[in-house]
Coordinates of C-alpha atoms in Angstrom, one line a residue:
Chain A
M20 CA 12.9 24.2 1.2
I21 CA 13.1 20.7 -0.3
T22 CA 11.6 20.0 -3.7
T23 CA 10.7 16.4 -4.5
K24 CA 9.3 15.3 -7.8
L25 CA 7.3 12.0 -7.7
P26 CA 5.5 10.1 -10.3
V27 CA 2.0 9.1 -9.3
R28 CA 1.6 5.3 -9.3
F29 CA -1.4 3.5 -10.7
V30 CA -1.9 1.8 -7.3
D31 CA -1.8 5.1 -5.5
C32 CA -5.5 5.7 -6.8
D33 CA -8.5 4.0 -5.2
A34 CA -11.8 3.1 -6.7
M35 CA -12.7 6.7 -6.9
G36 CA -10.1 7.0 -9.7
H37 CA -8.0 9.4 -7.7
V38 CA -5.0 9.2 -5.3
N39 CA -6.3 7.8 -2.0
N40 CA -6.2 10.1 1.1
A41 CA -3.7 7.9 2.9
V42 CA -1.2 8.1 0.1
Y43 CA -0.7 11.8 0.5
Y44 CA 1.2 10.9 3.6
T45 CA 3.4 8.6 1.7
Y46 CA 4.2 11.6 -0.6
F47 CA 4.9 13.7 2.3
E48 CA 7.2 10.8 3.6
E49 CA 9.0 10.9 0.3
G50 CA 9.3 14.8 0.7
K51 CA 11.2 14.2 4.0
R52 CA 13.9 11.9 2.5
E53 CA 16.6 14.6 2.8
I54 CA 15.5 15.3 6.4
F55 CA 15.9 11.6 7.3
R56 CA 19.4 12.0 5.7
W57 CA 20.3 14.9 8.0
F58 CA 19.5 12.5 11.0
T59 CA 21.0 9.4 9.5
P60 CA 23.6 10.2 6.7
S61 CA 24.2 6.4 6.0
M62 CA 20.4 6.0 5.5
D63 CA 20.8 2.7 7.4
L64 CA 17.3 2.0 8.6
G65 CA 18.7 0.4 11.8
D66 CA 19.9 3.7 12.8
W67 CA 16.7 5.8 12.4
K68 CA 16.4 8.7 14.9
V69 CA 13.0 10.3 14.3
I70 CA 9.5 9.1 14.9
V71 CA 6.2 10.7 13.8
A72 CA 4.0 12.3 16.5
S73 CA 1.2 13.7 14.5
T74 CA 0.2 14.3 10.8
H75 CA -2.4 16.5 9.1
C76 CA -3.4 16.9 5.6
D77 CA -5.9 19.4 3.9
Y78 CA -7.0 18.0 0.5
I79 CA -7.5 20.8 -2.1
H80 CA -7.8 19.1 -5.5
E81 CA -7.8 15.4 -6.4
I82 CA -4.6 14.0 -7.9
N83 CA -4.7 11.7 -10.9
Y84 CA -2.7 8.8 -12.2
D85 CA 0.1 9.5 -14.7
E86 CA 0.8 12.9 -13.1
M87 CA 4.1 14.1 -11.9
I88 CA 3.7 15.9 -8.6
T89 CA 6.0 18.1 -6.7
V90 CA 6.2 17.8 -2.9
Y91 CA 7.4 21.1 -1.2
T92 CA 8.8 20.5 2.2
W93 CA 10.0 23.0 4.9
I94 CA 10.4 23.4 8.6
S95 CA 8.2 25.6 10.7
T96 CA 8.3 25.3 14.6
I97 CA 11.6 23.9 16.2
S98 CA 11.2 22.8 19.8
H99 CA 13.5 21.0 22.3
S100 CA 13.0 17.4 20.9
S101 CA 10.5 18.0 18.1
F102 CA 9.9 20.0 15.1
D103 CA 7.0 20.6 12.6
V104 CA 7.6 19.7 8.9
E105 CA 5.3 21.6 6.5
H106 CA 4.3 20.0 3.1
A107 CA 2.5 21.3 0.1
I108 CA 1.8 19.3 -3.1
A109 CA 1.6 21.0 -6.6
D110 CA 1.1 19.6 -10.0
E111 CA 3.1 20.5 -13.1
H112 CA 1.0 23.6 -13.9
G113 CA 1.7 24.9 -10.4
N114 CA -1.8 24.2 -9.0
W115 CA -2.0 23.2 -5.3
H116 CA -3.5 19.9 -4.4
A117 CA -2.7 19.4 -0.8
R118 CA -1.3 21.1 2.3
G119 CA -0.1 19.2 5.3
R120 CA 2.1 19.2 8.4
V121 CA 4.0 16.4 10.1
T122 CA 5.4 16.7 13.5
L123 CA 8.5 14.6 14.1
I124 CA 10.2 13.8 17.4
G125 CA 13.9 12.9 18.1
Y126 CA 13.7 9.3 19.1
N127 CA 15.9 6.4 20.2
Y128 CA 14.5 3.1 18.7
K129 CA 16.6 1.0 21.0
T130 CA 15.8 2.6 24.3
K131 CA 12.4 3.6 23.1
E132 CA 12.9 7.2 24.5
V133 CA 12.6 10.7 23.1
E134 CA 15.9 12.5 22.5
P135 CA 16.5 16.2 22.3
L136 CA 17.4 17.6 18.9
T137 CA 21.3 18.4 18.8
D138 CA 22.4 21.9 18.0
E139 CA 23.8 20.7 14.7
I140 CA 20.4 19.4 13.7
K141 CA 18.7 22.5 14.8
A142 CA 21.0 24.6 12.7
I143 CA 20.2 22.5 9.6
L144 CA 16.5 22.7 10.4
R145 CA 16.8 26.6 10.6
Q146 CA 18.3 26.8 7.2
H147 CA 15.1 25.2 5.6
Q148 CA 12.3 27.3 7.1
D149 CA 11.2 29.0 3.8
G150 CA 8.2 27.6 2.1
P151 CA 7.1 28.1 -1.5
E152 CA 5.4 31.3 -2.7
N153 CA 1.7 31.6 -2.5
V154 CA 1.4 28.4 -0.5
P155 CA -2.1 28.0 1.1
E156 CA -2.4 28.2 4.8
L157 CA -3.2 25.1 6.8
R158 CA -6.9 25.0 7.6
Q159 CA -7.4 25.6 11.4
I160 CA -8.4 22.5 13.2
R161 CA -10.9 22.9 16.0
G162 CA -10.2 21.4 19.5
V163 CA -12.7 18.8 20.6
G164 CA -14.1 21.1 23.2
E165 CA -14.8 23.7 20.4
T166 CA -16.9 21.5 18.2
A167 CA -20.5 22.5 17.7
R168 CA -22.9 19.6 18.1
Chain B
M1 CA -20.4 4.7 17.9
I2 CA -18.9 2.2 15.4
T3 CA -16.6 -0.5 16.6
T4 CA -14.4 -2.1 13.9
K5 CA -12.0 -5.0 14.6
L6 CA -9.1 -5.2 12.2
P7 CA -6.1 -7.5 11.9
V8 CA -2.8 -5.7 11.5
R9 CA -1.1 -6.9 8.1
F10 CA 2.5 -7.7 7.9
V11 CA 2.8 -5.2 5.0
D12 CA 1.3 -2.4 7.2
C13 CA 4.6 -2.3 9.0
D14 CA 7.5 -0.4 7.6
A15 CA 11.3 -0.8 8.1
M16 CA 10.9 0.5 11.7
G17 CA 9.0 -2.7 12.5
H18 CA 5.7 -0.9 13.3
V19 CA 2.6 0.2 11.5
N20 CA 3.5 3.2 9.0
N21 CA 2.0 6.5 9.8
A22 CA 0.0 6.5 6.6
V23 CA -1.6 3.2 7.2
Y24 CA -3.5 4.6 10.3
Y25 CA -5.6 6.5 7.8
T26 CA -6.4 3.1 6.1
Y27 CA -7.6 1.9 9.5
F28 CA -9.7 5.0 9.9
E29 CA -11.1 4.4 6.4
E30 CA -12.1 0.8 7.5
G31 CA -13.7 2.3 10.6
K32 CA -15.9 4.4 8.3
R33 CA -17.3 1.5 6.4
E34 CA -20.7 1.8 8.0
I35 CA -20.9 5.5 7.3
F36 CA -20.2 4.8 3.6
R37 CA -23.1 2.4 3.7
W38 CA -25.3 5.1 5.2
F39 CA -24.6 7.2 2.0
T40 CA -24.5 4.3 -0.6
P41 CA -26.6 1.3 0.7
S42 CA -25.5 -0.8 -2.3
M43 CA -21.9 -0.1 -1.6
D44 CA -21.6 0.5 -5.3
L45 CA -18.3 2.3 -5.8
G46 CA -19.7 4.0 -8.9
D47 CA -22.4 5.7 -6.7
W48 CA -20.1 7.2 -3.9
K49 CA -21.4 10.4 -2.2
V50 CA -18.6 11.6 0.2
I51 CA -15.1 13.0 -0.3
V52 CA -12.3 13.6 2.2
A53 CA -11.6 17.2 2.9
S54 CA -9.0 16.8 5.7
T55 CA -7.4 14.2 7.9
H56 CA -5.5 14.3 11.1
C57 CA -3.9 11.7 13.4
D58 CA -2.0 11.9 16.7
Y59 CA 0.2 8.8 17.3
I60 CA 0.2 7.6 20.9
H61 CA 1.8 4.3 20.9
E62 CA 3.2 2.2 18.0
I63 CA 1.2 -0.7 16.6
N64 CA 2.8 -4.0 15.9
Y65 CA 2.2 -6.9 13.4
D66 CA 0.0 -9.8 14.6
E67 CA -2.1 -7.5 16.7
M68 CA -5.9 -7.2 16.5
I69 CA -6.8 -3.5 16.7
T70 CA -10.2 -1.9 17.4
V71 CA -11.1 1.4 15.6
Y72 CA -13.8 3.4 17.4
T73 CA -15.5 5.8 15.0
W74 CA -18.1 8.4 15.9
I75 CA -19.4 11.8 14.6
S76 CA -18.7 15.2 16.2
T77 CA -19.5 18.3 14.1
I78 CA -22.3 18.2 11.7
S79 CA -22.4 21.2 9.2
H80 CA -24.4 22.0 6.1
S81 CA -22.5 19.9 3.7
S82 CA -19.7 18.3 5.8
F83 CA -19.2 16.6 9.0
D84 CA -16.3 15.5 11.2
V85 CA -15.6 11.9 12.0
E86 CA -13.7 11.2 15.0
H87 CA -11.4 8.0 15.3
A88 CA -9.5 6.3 18.1
I89 CA -7.5 3.1 17.9
A90 CA -7.1 0.8 20.9
D91 CA -5.4 -2.7 21.2
E92 CA -6.9 -5.7 22.8
H93 CA -5.7 -4.6 26.3
G94 CA -7.7 -1.3 25.9
N95 CA -4.6 0.8 25.4
W96 CA -5.0 3.8 23.1
H97 CA -2.6 3.9 20.1
A98 CA -4.0 6.7 18.0
R99 CA -6.6 9.5 17.9
G100 CA -7.7 11.1 14.7
R101 CA -10.3 13.1 12.9
V102 CA -11.4 13.0 9.2
T103 CA -13.7 15.7 7.7
L104 CA -15.9 14.3 5.0
I105 CA -17.9 16.5 2.5
G106 CA -21.1 15.4 0.7
Y107 CA -20.0 15.2 -3.0
N108 CA -21.3 14.3 -6.4
Y109 CA -18.5 12.7 -8.3
K110 CA -20.2 13.1 -11.7
T111 CA -20.7 16.9 -11.5
K112 CA -17.7 17.3 -9.2
E113 CA -19.7 19.5 -6.9
V114 CA -20.3 19.7 -3.2
E115 CA -23.7 18.5 -2.1
P116 CA -25.5 19.4 1.1
L117 CA -26.2 16.6 3.6
T118 CA -29.8 15.4 3.6
D119 CA -32.0 15.5 6.6
E120 CA -32.0 11.7 6.6
I121 CA -28.3 11.5 6.7
K122 CA -28.1 14.2 9.4
A123 CA -30.6 12.2 11.6
I124 CA -28.4 9.0 11.3
L125 CA -25.1 11.0 12.0
R126 CA -26.7 12.5 15.1
Q127 CA -27.4 9.0 16.4
H128 CA -23.7 8.2 16.4
Q129 CA -22.2 11.1 18.3
D130 CA -21.0 9.2 21.5
G131 CA -17.3 8.3 21.6
P132 CA -15.7 5.6 23.7
E133 CA -15.0 6.3 27.4
N134 CA -11.8 7.8 28.5
V135 CA -10.8 8.5 24.9
P136 CA -7.8 11.0 24.6
E137 CA -8.6 14.4 23.3
L138 CA -7.1 15.4 20.0
R139 CA -4.0 17.5 20.4
Q140 CA -4.5 21.1 19.4
I141 CA -3.0 22.0 16.1
R142 CA -1.4 25.4 15.8
G143 CA -2.4 27.6 12.9
V144 CA 0.5 28.7 10.7
G145 CA 0.4 32.2 12.0
E146 CA 0.8 31.0 15.6
T147 CA 4.0 28.9 15.0
A148 CA 7.1 30.1 17.0
R149 CA 10.1 30.2 14.9
Chain C
M28 CA -4.3 -26.6 5.6
I29 CA -4.6 -23.0 7.1
T30 CA -7.7 -21.1 6.7
T31 CA -7.6 -17.3 7.0
K32 CA -10.5 -15.0 6.9
L33 CA -9.7 -11.4 5.8
P34 CA -11.9 -8.3 5.3
V35 CA -11.2 -6.6 1.8
R36 CA -10.1 -3.0 2.6
F37 CA -11.3 0.0 0.5
V38 CA -7.8 0.8 -0.3
D39 CA -7.0 -2.7 -1.6
C40 CA -9.1 -1.7 -4.7
D41 CA -7.6 0.2 -7.5
A42 CA -9.2 2.6 -10.0
M43 CA -10.7 -0.4 -11.9
G44 CA -12.9 -0.8 -8.7
H45 CA -11.5 -4.2 -7.7
V46 CA -8.7 -5.5 -5.7
N47 CA -5.4 -4.6 -7.3
N48 CA -3.3 -7.5 -8.6
A49 CA -0.4 -6.8 -6.3
V50 CA -2.7 -6.9 -3.2
Y51 CA -3.4 -10.7 -3.8
Y52 CA 0.2 -11.2 -2.6
T53 CA -0.6 -9.3 0.6
Y54 CA -3.6 -11.7 1.1
F55 CA -1.3 -14.7 0.5
E56 CA 1.1 -13.2 3.0
E57 CA -1.6 -13.0 5.6
G58 CA -2.5 -16.5 4.8
K59 CA 1.2 -17.4 5.8
R60 CA 1.0 -16.0 9.3
E61 CA 0.9 -19.3 11.0
I62 CA 3.8 -20.6 9.0
F63 CA 5.9 -17.5 10.0
R64 CA 4.9 -18.5 13.6
W65 CA 6.3 -22.0 13.1
F66 CA 9.7 -20.4 12.3
T67 CA 9.4 -17.7 14.8
P68 CA 7.1 -18.5 17.7
S69 CA 7.7 -15.2 19.3
M70 CA 6.7 -13.3 16.0
D71 CA 9.7 -11.0 16.8
L72 CA 10.4 -9.4 13.4
G73 CA 14.0 -9.1 14.3
D74 CA 14.2 -12.9 14.4
W75 CA 12.7 -13.8 11.0
K76 CA 13.9 -16.9 9.4
V77 CA 12.3 -17.1 5.9
I78 CA 12.7 -15.1 2.8
V79 CA 10.5 -15.2 -0.5
A80 CA 12.2 -16.7 -3.5
S81 CA 9.4 -16.5 -6.1
T82 CA 5.7 -15.7 -6.2
H83 CA 2.9 -16.6 -8.7
C84 CA -0.7 -15.8 -8.9
D85 CA -3.6 -16.7 -11.4
Y86 CA -6.5 -14.4 -11.2
I87 CA -9.8 -16.2 -11.7
H88 CA -12.6 -13.7 -10.7
E89 CA -12.2 -10.1 -9.4
I90 CA -12.5 -9.4 -5.7
N91 CA -14.6 -6.5 -4.5
Y92 CA -14.6 -4.1 -1.6
D93 CA -16.8 -5.0 1.4
E94 CA -16.2 -8.7 0.8
M95 CA -14.9 -11.2 3.4
I96 CA -12.5 -13.6 1.7
T97 CA -10.9 -16.8 2.8
V98 CA -7.4 -17.6 1.9
Y99 CA -6.6 -21.3 2.0
T100 CA -2.8 -22.0 2.5
W101 CA -1.1 -25.4 2.3
I102 CA 2.4 -26.9 1.6
S103 CA 3.4 -28.8 -1.5
T104 CA 7.1 -29.4 -2.3
I105 CA 9.4 -29.6 0.6
S106 CA 13.1 -29.4 -0.3
H107 CA 16.5 -29.1 1.6
S108 CA 16.3 -25.4 2.3
S109 CA 13.1 -24.3 0.6
F110 CA 9.4 -25.2 0.3
D111 CA 6.4 -24.3 -1.8
V112 CA 3.3 -22.6 -0.2
E113 CA 0.1 -23.1 -2.2
H114 CA -2.7 -20.4 -1.9
A115 CA -6.3 -20.3 -3.1
I116 CA -8.8 -17.4 -2.3
A117 CA -12.5 -18.0 -2.2
D118 CA -15.4 -15.7 -1.4
E119 CA -18.3 -16.3 1.1
H120 CA -20.1 -18.4 -1.5
G121 CA -17.3 -20.7 -2.1
N122 CA -16.4 -19.3 -5.4
W123 CA -12.6 -19.3 -6.4
H124 CA -11.1 -15.9 -7.0
A125 CA -7.3 -16.7 -7.3
R126 CA -4.7 -19.5 -7.0
G127 CA -1.1 -18.9 -6.2
R128 CA 2.1 -20.3 -5.1
V129 CA 4.9 -18.7 -3.1
T130 CA 8.3 -20.4 -2.6
L131 CA 9.9 -19.6 0.7
I132 CA 13.7 -20.2 1.5
G133 CA 15.1 -20.8 5.1
Y134 CA 17.3 -17.6 5.5
N135 CA 19.4 -15.9 8.1
Y136 CA 19.0 -12.2 7.9
K137 CA 22.1 -11.5 9.9
T138 CA 24.5 -13.5 7.8
K139 CA 22.5 -13.1 4.5
E140 CA 22.9 -16.8 4.0
V141 CA 20.4 -19.6 3.0
E142 CA 19.7 -22.0 5.9
P143 CA 18.6 -25.6 5.5
L144 CA 15.1 -26.4 6.9
T145 CA 15.4 -28.3 10.3
D146 CA 13.8 -31.7 10.8
E147 CA 11.3 -30.2 13.2
I148 CA 10.0 -27.7 10.6
K149 CA 10.0 -30.3 7.9
A150 CA 7.8 -32.4 10.2
I151 CA 5.3 -29.6 10.7
L152 CA 5.2 -28.7 7.0
R153 CA 4.4 -32.3 6.2
Q154 CA 1.3 -32.0 8.4
H155 CA -0.1 -29.3 6.4
Q156 CA 0.0 -30.7 2.8
D157 CA -3.7 -31.1 2.1
G158 CA -5.4 -28.4 0.2
P159 CA -9.1 -27.5 -0.1
E160 CA -11.4 -29.8 -2.0
N161 CA -12.1 -28.8 -5.7
V162 CA -9.3 -26.2 -5.7
P163 CA -8.2 -25.2 -9.3
E164 CA -4.8 -26.2 -10.4
L165 CA -2.1 -23.6 -11.1
R166 CA -2.0 -22.7 -14.8
Q167 CA 1.2 -24.0 -16.3
I168 CA 3.8 -21.3 -16.8
R169 CA 5.9 -21.5 -20.0
G170 CA 9.7 -21.3 -19.9
V171 CA 11.1 -18.4 -21.8
G172 CA 12.5 -20.7 -24.5
E173 CA 9.0 -22.2 -25.1
T174 CA 7.3 -18.9 -25.8
A175 CA 6.0 -18.6 -29.3
R176 CA 6.6 -15.2 -30.9
Chain D
M6 CA 11.8 -2.4 -24.7
I7 CA 10.4 0.1 -22.3
T8 CA 12.8 1.6 -19.6
T9 CA 11.2 3.0 -16.5
K10 CA 13.2 4.6 -13.6
L11 CA 11.5 4.6 -10.2
P12 CA 12.5 5.9 -6.8
V13 CA 12.1 3.2 -4.0
R14 CA 9.7 4.8 -1.5
F15 CA 10.2 4.3 2.4
V16 CA 6.8 2.7 2.7
D17 CA 7.6 0.1 0.0
C18 CA 10.0 -1.6 2.5
D19 CA 8.5 -3.8 5.1
A20 CA 9.7 -4.8 8.5
M21 CA 12.6 -6.9 7.1
G22 CA 14.1 -3.6 5.8
H23 CA 13.7 -4.4 2.2
V24 CA 11.1 -3.9 -0.5
N25 CA 8.1 -6.1 0.2
N26 CA 7.5 -9.0 -2.2
A27 CA 4.0 -7.6 -3.3
V28 CA 5.5 -4.2 -4.3
Y29 CA 7.6 -5.7 -7.1
Y30 CA 4.2 -6.1 -8.9
T31 CA 3.6 -2.4 -8.3
Y32 CA 7.0 -1.7 -10.0
F33 CA 5.9 -4.1 -12.8
E34 CA 2.8 -2.1 -13.1
E35 CA 4.6 1.1 -13.3
G36 CA 6.8 -0.5 -16.0
K37 CA 3.6 -1.1 -18.0
R38 CA 2.4 2.5 -18.1
E39 CA 3.3 3.0 -21.9
I40 CA 1.6 -0.2 -22.7
F41 CA -1.6 1.0 -20.9
R42 CA -1.2 4.1 -23.1
W43 CA -1.2 2.1 -26.3
F44 CA -4.6 0.8 -25.3
T45 CA -6.0 3.9 -23.8
P46 CA -4.2 7.0 -25.3
S47 CA -6.2 9.3 -23.1
M48 CA -5.2 7.4 -19.9
D49 CA -8.8 7.8 -18.9
L50 CA -9.2 5.1 -16.2
G51 CA -12.9 4.8 -17.2
D52 CA -11.9 3.5 -20.6
W53 CA -9.3 0.8 -19.6
K54 CA -8.9 -2.1 -22.0
V55 CA -6.7 -4.8 -20.3
I56 CA -7.1 -7.0 -17.3
V57 CA -4.3 -9.0 -15.4
A58 CA -4.7 -12.7 -15.9
S59 CA -1.6 -14.0 -14.0
T60 CA 1.6 -12.6 -12.5
H61 CA 4.9 -14.2 -11.6
C62 CA 8.1 -12.8 -10.0
D63 CA 11.5 -14.4 -9.1
Y64 CA 13.4 -12.5 -6.4
I65 CA 17.1 -12.3 -7.1
H66 CA 18.4 -9.7 -4.8
E67 CA 16.7 -7.5 -2.1
I68 CA 15.9 -3.8 -3.1
N69 CA 16.6 -1.2 -0.5
Y70 CA 15.2 2.2 0.4
D71 CA 16.7 5.3 -1.2
E72 CA 17.6 3.3 -4.3
M73 CA 16.7 4.3 -7.9
I74 CA 15.6 1.1 -9.9
T75 CA 15.1 0.6 -13.5
V76 CA 12.2 -1.6 -14.7
Y77 CA 12.7 -3.2 -18.2
T78 CA 9.5 -4.1 -19.8
W79 CA 9.1 -6.0 -23.1
I80 CA 6.7 -8.3 -24.8
S81 CA 7.2 -12.1 -25.4
T82 CA 4.1 -14.2 -26.5
I83 CA 1.3 -12.5 -28.4
S84 CA -2.0 -14.5 -28.7
H85 CA -5.4 -14.0 -30.0
S86 CA -6.7 -11.9 -26.9
S87 CA -3.8 -12.1 -24.5
F88 CA -0.1 -11.3 -24.4
D89 CA 2.8 -11.8 -22.0
V90 CA 4.7 -8.9 -20.6
E91 CA 8.3 -9.6 -19.3
H92 CA 9.9 -7.5 -16.6
A93 CA 13.3 -7.3 -15.1
I94 CA 14.4 -4.9 -12.4
A95 CA 18.0 -3.6 -12.1
D96 CA 19.7 -1.2 -9.7
E97 CA 21.9 1.6 -10.8
H98 CA 25.0 -0.5 -10.9
G99 CA 23.2 -2.8 -13.5
N100 CA 22.6 -5.7 -11.1
W101 CA 19.5 -7.7 -11.6
H102 CA 17.1 -7.8 -8.7
A103 CA 14.0 -9.4 -10.0
R104 CA 12.6 -11.1 -13.1
G105 CA 8.8 -11.4 -13.8
R106 CA 6.1 -12.0 -16.2
V107 CA 2.6 -10.6 -16.4
T108 CA -0.1 -11.9 -18.7
L109 CA -2.6 -9.4 -19.9
I110 CA -5.9 -10.0 -21.5
G111 CA -7.9 -7.6 -23.7
Y112 CA -11.0 -6.9 -21.7
N113 CA -14.1 -4.8 -21.9
Y114 CA -14.9 -3.7 -18.3
K115 CA -18.4 -2.7 -19.3
T116 CA -19.5 -6.0 -20.7
K117 CA -17.0 -7.9 -18.5
E118 CA -16.0 -9.9 -21.5
V119 CA -12.6 -10.8 -23.1
E120 CA -11.9 -8.9 -26.3
P121 CA -9.4 -9.9 -29.1
L122 CA -6.3 -7.9 -29.5
T123 CA -6.6 -5.6 -32.6
D124 CA -4.1 -5.7 -35.4
E125 CA -2.9 -2.2 -34.6
I126 CA -2.2 -3.3 -31.1
K127 CA -0.5 -6.4 -32.1
A128 CA 1.7 -4.5 -34.5
I129 CA 2.7 -2.2 -31.7
L130 CA 3.4 -5.1 -29.3
R131 CA 5.5 -6.8 -31.9
Q132 CA 7.8 -3.7 -32.0
H133 CA 8.7 -4.1 -28.4
Q134 CA 9.8 -7.8 -28.1
D135 CA 13.5 -7.2 -27.4
G136 CA 14.6 -7.5 -23.7
P137 CA 17.8 -6.2 -22.1
E138 CA 21.1 -7.9 -22.7
N139 CA 22.1 -10.6 -20.2
V140 CA 18.8 -10.6 -18.5
P141 CA 18.2 -13.7 -16.4
E142 CA 15.7 -16.3 -17.5
L143 CA 12.5 -16.8 -15.6
R144 CA 12.8 -19.9 -13.3
Q145 CA 10.7 -22.7 -14.5
I146 CA 7.6 -23.2 -12.4
R147 CA 6.5 -26.7 -11.9
G148 CA 2.9 -27.8 -12.6
V149 CA 1.0 -29.1 -9.5
G150 CA 1.0 -32.7 -10.8
E151 CA 4.9 -32.6 -11.0
T152 CA 5.5 -31.4 -7.4
A153 CA 7.4 -34.0 -5.2
R154 CA 5.7 -34.5 -1.9

């Protein structure tokens, strides 16, 4: 599990006075910094090796300016060329504010092709599959065919 | 169905040279402008009546700077106090770039309490349940219990 | 003079309910799109040829969500390897909301060296030196030595 | 002098691979957090008492992802109802990356009127007028009348 402390910026908040819903994904992105480093130890942005396939966030409690938040990041599913990154955001009192999941795919930005995860990467990912205690589960998302109109 | 044309800004793109994954939610937010107006005809930000409960996006093809995109927005599930907004992003050639869903809840920002949707609002929402033709389905998200480790 | 119409996004506004001061520079950046195209007709971000040396903005009136703004962009000083881009933002009623200036430098991102402006570019720049009528002047900025403590 | 350490976020960087020019103003804004607290000890965003009148930034060296930057913030001119905040950004090696100035005005968001600075605020501001050693001076900005065409 990766633990990332982040200061909430003034501009992260929208006109409702709380952190905007899109900014939670920026927090998740900061939570993945060490994951990016596993793929690109130099952190050279011209040598990036993952791309985002899908993202999800459940909002539990609003986040306010001048807070210090903690993003917890861990790995769940590991597949041939993709893996799921789980995220949860807590405040300094340990209250949960958000729960999310981001699916990353191994990707070659030059050939624009999906690349399988290497055994070395898979081994590192498997070492980070434990999440925080008492973390809320992701709410189930309905498939389009299941929606009641 | 609401159709919103948006210019991609230079700053929407991150160091990978494409629109950042979090910015898709800003595009979805712009697609909801008319929905916000149904709830708050004055568009007075001090009289806002919905809050975001969860968001999801599947990324299909990257979006580039200097493009004009179209955000299609329509309603699927309508519940007692919440409803699901479906989004899809296409480029000027009709290619799909993203597919998303945002769950909004009726909310009173003063009392910080959930509020049921009025019959008037439900009637308007029901008039906007048709999506665009050939829109891709949302990918199924696995519940945490279902993830294979 | 380049005229750029832009919709104000919900997320452009901060907790004060108006467009955040930093976002005006994003509006200025969108106003420079055609200038970028003069330097890089393909708009290939890997072949960019200018870099920002300094930016300035005077805020005249707040900008609100759901407005359509117009960014006026024109060239003032043209030097050996740099030039000043003047900006002014108006609303749909013709009221001025901001006045700015951005100094751009010819730049080679591969060698990381300043490059002189070509004669062709200078000729194009000189064709765009007229600003809008009745545009407010930039407020004079004091040098550090001149500040009264 | 106020010293603020900030992590550079992935999304702060644009397609050129460095921090976007507008984001420097977000860094400056974070550098002013303690100043905001002097005016609004509760940090209640509904009780804000300053507004931005003008901003300026000189860009010295690019800022990269995965850096930790330091924003130095101090006060120069103090007037009847406004004051100038000076900013400088350094990296962990002490190299200067940017130098800026932001003019703030005492402001009542309810009446939308400028308000004079109180004696208490002026006394606090005067205690923070020392900048960092060897900080570069702001480049002189030309008035519009002085520009050579």
